[in-house]
Coordinates of C-alpha atoms in Angstrom, one line a residue:
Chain A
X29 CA 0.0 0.0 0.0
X30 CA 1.7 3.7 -0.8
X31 CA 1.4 6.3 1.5
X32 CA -0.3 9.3 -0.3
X33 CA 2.5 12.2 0.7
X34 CA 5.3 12.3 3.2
X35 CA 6.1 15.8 4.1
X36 CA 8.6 16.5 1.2
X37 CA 6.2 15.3 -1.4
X38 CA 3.1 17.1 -0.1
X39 CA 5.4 20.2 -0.2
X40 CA 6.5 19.1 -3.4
X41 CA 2.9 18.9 -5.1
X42 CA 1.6 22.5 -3.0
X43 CA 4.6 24.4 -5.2
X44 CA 3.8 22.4 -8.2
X45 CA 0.3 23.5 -8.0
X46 CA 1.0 27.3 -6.7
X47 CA 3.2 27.4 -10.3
X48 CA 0.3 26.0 -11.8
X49 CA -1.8 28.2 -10.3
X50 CA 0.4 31.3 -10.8
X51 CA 0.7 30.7 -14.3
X52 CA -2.9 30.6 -15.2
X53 CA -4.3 33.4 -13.2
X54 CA -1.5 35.4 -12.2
X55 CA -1.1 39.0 -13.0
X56 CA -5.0 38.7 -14.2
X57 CA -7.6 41.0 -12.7
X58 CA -10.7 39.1 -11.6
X59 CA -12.8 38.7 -15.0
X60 CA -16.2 37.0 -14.6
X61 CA -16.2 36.1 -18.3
X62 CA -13.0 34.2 -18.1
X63 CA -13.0 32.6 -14.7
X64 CA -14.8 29.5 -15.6
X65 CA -12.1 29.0 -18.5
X66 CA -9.3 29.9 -15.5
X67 CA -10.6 27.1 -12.9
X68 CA -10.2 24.6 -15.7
X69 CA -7.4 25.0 -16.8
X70 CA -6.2 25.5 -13.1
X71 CA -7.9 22.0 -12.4
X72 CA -6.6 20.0 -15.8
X73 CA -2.9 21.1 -15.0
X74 CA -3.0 20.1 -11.3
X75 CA -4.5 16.7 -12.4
X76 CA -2.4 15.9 -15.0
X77 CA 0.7 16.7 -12.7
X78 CA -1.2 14.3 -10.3
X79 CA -0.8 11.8 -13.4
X80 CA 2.6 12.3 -14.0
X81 CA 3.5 10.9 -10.2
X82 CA 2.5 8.0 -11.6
X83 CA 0.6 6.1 -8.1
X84 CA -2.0 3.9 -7.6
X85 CA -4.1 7.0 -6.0
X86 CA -7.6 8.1 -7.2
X87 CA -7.7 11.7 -6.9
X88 CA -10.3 14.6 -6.7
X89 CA -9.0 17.9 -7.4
X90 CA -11.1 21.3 -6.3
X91 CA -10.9 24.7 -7.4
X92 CA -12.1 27.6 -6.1
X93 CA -11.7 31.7 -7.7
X94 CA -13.9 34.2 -6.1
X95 CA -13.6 38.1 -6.4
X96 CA -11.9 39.4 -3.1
X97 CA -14.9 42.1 -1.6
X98 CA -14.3 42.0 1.4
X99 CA -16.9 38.8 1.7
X100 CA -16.0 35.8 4.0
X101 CA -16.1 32.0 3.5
X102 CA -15.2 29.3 5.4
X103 CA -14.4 25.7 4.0
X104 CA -14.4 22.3 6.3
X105 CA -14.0 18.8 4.5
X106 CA -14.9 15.6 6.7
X107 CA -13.5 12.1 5.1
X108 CA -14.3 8.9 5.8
X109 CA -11.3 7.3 4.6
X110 CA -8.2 4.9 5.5
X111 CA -5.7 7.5 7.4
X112 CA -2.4 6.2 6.6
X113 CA -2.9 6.1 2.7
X114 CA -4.9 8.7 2.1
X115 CA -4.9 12.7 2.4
X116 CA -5.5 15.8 1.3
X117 CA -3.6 19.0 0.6
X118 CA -4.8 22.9 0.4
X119 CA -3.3 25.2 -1.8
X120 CA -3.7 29.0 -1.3
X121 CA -3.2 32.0 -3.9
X122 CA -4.2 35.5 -3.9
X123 CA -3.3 38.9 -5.6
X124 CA -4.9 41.9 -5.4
X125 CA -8.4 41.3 -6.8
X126 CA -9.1 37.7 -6.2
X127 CA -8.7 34.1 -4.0
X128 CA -7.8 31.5 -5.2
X129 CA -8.3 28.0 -3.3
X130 CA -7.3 24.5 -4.6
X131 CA -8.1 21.4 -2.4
X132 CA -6.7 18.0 -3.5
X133 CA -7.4 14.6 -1.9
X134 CA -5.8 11.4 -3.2
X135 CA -6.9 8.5 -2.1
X136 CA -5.3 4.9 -2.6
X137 CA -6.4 2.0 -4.3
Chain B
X20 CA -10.4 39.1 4.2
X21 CA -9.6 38.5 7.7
X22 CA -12.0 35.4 7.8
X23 CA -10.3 34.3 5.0
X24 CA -6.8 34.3 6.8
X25 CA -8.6 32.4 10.2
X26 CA -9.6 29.7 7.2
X27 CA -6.1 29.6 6.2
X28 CA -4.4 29.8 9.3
X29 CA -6.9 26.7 10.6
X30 CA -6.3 24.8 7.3
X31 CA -2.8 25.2 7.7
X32 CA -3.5 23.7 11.4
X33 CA -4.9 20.8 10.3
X34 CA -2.4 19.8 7.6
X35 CA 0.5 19.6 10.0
X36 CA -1.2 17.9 12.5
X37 CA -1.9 15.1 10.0
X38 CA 1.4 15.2 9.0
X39 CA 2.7 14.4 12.7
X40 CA 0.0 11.9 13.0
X41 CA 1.6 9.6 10.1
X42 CA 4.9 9.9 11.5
X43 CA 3.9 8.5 14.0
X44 CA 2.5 5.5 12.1
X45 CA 5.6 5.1 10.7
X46 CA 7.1 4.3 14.3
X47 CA 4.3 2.1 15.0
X48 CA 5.5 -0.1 12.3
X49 CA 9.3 -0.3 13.3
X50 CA 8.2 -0.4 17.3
X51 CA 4.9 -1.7 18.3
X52 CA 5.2 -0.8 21.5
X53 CA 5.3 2.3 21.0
X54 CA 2.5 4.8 22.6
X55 CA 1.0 7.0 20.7
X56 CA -1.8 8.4 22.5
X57 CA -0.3 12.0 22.6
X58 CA -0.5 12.3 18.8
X59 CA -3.5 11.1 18.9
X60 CA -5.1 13.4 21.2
X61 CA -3.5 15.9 19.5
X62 CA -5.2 15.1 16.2
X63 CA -8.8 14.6 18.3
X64 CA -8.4 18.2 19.2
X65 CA -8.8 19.4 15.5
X66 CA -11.0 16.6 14.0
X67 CA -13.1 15.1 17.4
X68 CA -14.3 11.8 15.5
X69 CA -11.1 10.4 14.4
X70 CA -10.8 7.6 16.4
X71 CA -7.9 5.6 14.8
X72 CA -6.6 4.0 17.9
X73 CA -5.8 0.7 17.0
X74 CA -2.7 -0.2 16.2
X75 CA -2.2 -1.0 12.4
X76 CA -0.4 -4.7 12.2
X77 CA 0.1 -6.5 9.0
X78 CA -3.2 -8.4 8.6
X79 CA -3.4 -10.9 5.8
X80 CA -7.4 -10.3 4.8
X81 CA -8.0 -13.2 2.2
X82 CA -9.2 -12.0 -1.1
X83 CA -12.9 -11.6 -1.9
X84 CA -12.3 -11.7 -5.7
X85 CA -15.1 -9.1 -6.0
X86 CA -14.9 -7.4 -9.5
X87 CA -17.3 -5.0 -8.6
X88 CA -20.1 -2.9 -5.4
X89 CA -23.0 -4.9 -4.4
X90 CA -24.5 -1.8 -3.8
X91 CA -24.0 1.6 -5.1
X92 CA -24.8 5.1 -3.8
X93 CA -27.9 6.6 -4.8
X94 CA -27.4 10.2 -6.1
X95 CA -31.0 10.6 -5.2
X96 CA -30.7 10.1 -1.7
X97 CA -27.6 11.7 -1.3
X98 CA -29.0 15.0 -2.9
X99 CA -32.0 14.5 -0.5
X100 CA -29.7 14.2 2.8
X101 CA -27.4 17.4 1.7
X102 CA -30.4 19.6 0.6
X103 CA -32.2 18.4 4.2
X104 CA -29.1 19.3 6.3
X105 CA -28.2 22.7 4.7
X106 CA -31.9 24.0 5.1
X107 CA -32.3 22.9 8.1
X108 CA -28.8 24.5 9.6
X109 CA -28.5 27.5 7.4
X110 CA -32.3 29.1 6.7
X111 CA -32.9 32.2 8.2
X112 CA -29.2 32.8 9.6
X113 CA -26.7 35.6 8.9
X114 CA -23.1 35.4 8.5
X115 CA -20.9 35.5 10.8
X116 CA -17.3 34.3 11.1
X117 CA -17.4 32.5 14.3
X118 CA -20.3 30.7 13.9
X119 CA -19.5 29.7 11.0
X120 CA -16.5 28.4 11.3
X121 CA -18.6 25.8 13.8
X122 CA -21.3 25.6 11.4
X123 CA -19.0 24.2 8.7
X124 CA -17.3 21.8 11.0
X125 CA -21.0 20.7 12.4
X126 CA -22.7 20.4 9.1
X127 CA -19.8 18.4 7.3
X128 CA -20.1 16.1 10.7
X129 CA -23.5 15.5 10.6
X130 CA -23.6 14.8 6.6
X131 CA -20.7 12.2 7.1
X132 CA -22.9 10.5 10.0
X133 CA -25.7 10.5 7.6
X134 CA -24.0 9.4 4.3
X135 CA -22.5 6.0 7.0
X136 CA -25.7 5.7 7.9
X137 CA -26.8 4.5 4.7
X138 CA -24.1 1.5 5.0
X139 CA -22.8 1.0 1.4
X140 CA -19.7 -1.1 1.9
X141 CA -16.1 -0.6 0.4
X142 CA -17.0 3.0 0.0
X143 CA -14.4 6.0 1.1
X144 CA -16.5 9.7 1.8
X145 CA -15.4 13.2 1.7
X146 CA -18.0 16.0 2.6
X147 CA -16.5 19.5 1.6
X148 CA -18.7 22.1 3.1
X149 CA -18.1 26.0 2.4
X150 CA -20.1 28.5 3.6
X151 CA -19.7 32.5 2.1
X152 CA -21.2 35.7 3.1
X153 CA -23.3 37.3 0.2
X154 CA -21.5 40.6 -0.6
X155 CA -21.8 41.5 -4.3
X156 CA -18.9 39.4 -5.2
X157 CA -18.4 36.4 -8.3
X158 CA -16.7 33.3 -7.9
X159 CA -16.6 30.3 -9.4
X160 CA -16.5 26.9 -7.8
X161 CA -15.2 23.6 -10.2
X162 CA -13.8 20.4 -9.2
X163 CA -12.5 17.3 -11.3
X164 CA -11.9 13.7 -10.4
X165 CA -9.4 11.2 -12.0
X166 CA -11.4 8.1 -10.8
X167 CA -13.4 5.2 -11.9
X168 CA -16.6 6.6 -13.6
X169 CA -18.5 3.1 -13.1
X170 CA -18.2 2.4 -9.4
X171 CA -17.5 6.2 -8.2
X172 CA -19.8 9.4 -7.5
X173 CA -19.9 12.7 -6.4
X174 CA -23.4 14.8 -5.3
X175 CA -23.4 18.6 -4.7
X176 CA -26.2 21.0 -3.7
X177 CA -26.2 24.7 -2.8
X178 CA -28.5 26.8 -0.8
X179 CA -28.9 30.4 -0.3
X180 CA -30.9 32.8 1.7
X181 CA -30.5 37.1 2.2
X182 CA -26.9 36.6 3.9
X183 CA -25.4 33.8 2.6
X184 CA -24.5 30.7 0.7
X185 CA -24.0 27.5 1.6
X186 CA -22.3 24.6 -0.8
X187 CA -21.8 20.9 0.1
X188 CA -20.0 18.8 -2.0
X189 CA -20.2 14.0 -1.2
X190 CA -17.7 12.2 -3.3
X191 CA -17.9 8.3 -3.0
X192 CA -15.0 6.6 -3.7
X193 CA -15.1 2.4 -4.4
X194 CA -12.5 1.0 -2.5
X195 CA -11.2 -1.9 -5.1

């Protein structure tokens, strides 16, 4: 059975997918007619890098961009899952005119 | 913006105590002996129901040679039991940052206990829960799975009243 990440490659993946990130939204204002084409791309490049790792993980990938106001939001996640090979991994981005949340889970086969 | 950094700060919270929590699996394996009870209390403190006391030993399970679930999740049912919860915790209530940062915690508890309650077997759950204020702003929520499209399923519903939203997310995952 593998382990899903040890520290170095949970750290590994977070700066994998902050460059993803980064290089799909970054220096972009918030644009409601191009965020939908922003999250995918966001999402396809994280999961294809997920790919590339090559394990025997399932993995569910989510995205969230939302317009920085001033609003609040709070996220939880509650798993019922097998602790030492699976787990899950938040990314956070931000510039000056939007957030930009990406939560991972990979779970073992 | 502030809430946003308290999400942050208590994601970030979570993700290391997990982190410690493996290691310490790891020195399980090498020493059985060895008590872990501190890491685990530690973890209970962030997530109250994880109860993984036991101590993992090689177990040879013999193989069931099942190709496929005897019984799958009904998206139905699961759209019923997410639509039920939010109402019932969220109509009529304003945003505020405190309450919920519990609310999220409580409402992804109670639609885990539900979603077990329906006892399909060799199934993994994860609830994702977000609540926002309502404040004028756009965002856009997406999420993609690299899984088995046969045997695996994911439900999501979204509610909304004056002050806020509220957006919960079941993916079931076949355990092969």
């Amino acid at each position: 059975m593998d382990y899903y990440e040890t520290e170095e490659d949970s750290a590994l993946v977070s700066s994998d997918f902050k460059t993803a990130v980064e290089g799909v939204v970054g220096g972009n204002v918030y644009q409601h007619s191009r965020v939908k084409q922003w999250n995918s791309s966001v999402i396809e490049q994280c999961l294809s890098q997920l790919n590339k790792l090559g394990k025997p993980f399932k993995y569910i990938v989510n995205c969230i961009i939302m317009q920085k106001t001033g609003a609040g939001l709070q996220t939880a996640c509650a798993c019922f899952w097998d602790n030492s090979t699976d787990g899950c991994c938040a990314v956070k981005w931000e510039n000056e005119s939007m957030h930009c949340i990406v939560n991972v889970f990979g779970m073992a086969i | 913006m502030s809430d946003l950094r308290k999400e942050k700060l208590q994601k970030k919270d979570k993700r290391i105590v997990k982190l410690a929590v493996e290691g310490s699996h790891g020195a399980r394996g090498k020493d059985t002996t060895f008590r872990t009870k501190d890491s685990i209390s530690t973890v209970s403190c962030i997530d109250e129901l994880h109860h993984d006391d036991n101590a993992r030993i090689g177990v040879a399970i013999e193989n069931t040679y099942q190709m496929g679930p005897d019984k799958r999740f009904s998206v139905a049912a699961l759209t019923d039991i997410l639509q039920d919860v939010l109402t019932s915790y969220l109509q009529e209530e304003r945003y505020e940052v405190e309450w919920s940062q519990k609310m999220t915690k409580t409402i992804c508890e109670v639609i885990r206990a539900r979603v077990k309650d329906l006892l399909i077997p060799r199934y993994k759950i994860i609830i994702l829960v977000h609540i926002g204020q309502l404040n004028g702003q756009s965002m856009q929520m997406d999420s993609r799975c690299l899984w088995d499209t046969s045997n695996d399923t994911s439900v999501s519903y979204s509610f909304k009243n004056r002050y806020l939203y509220g957006v919960a997310t079941v993916y079931a995952i076949y355990v092969e």
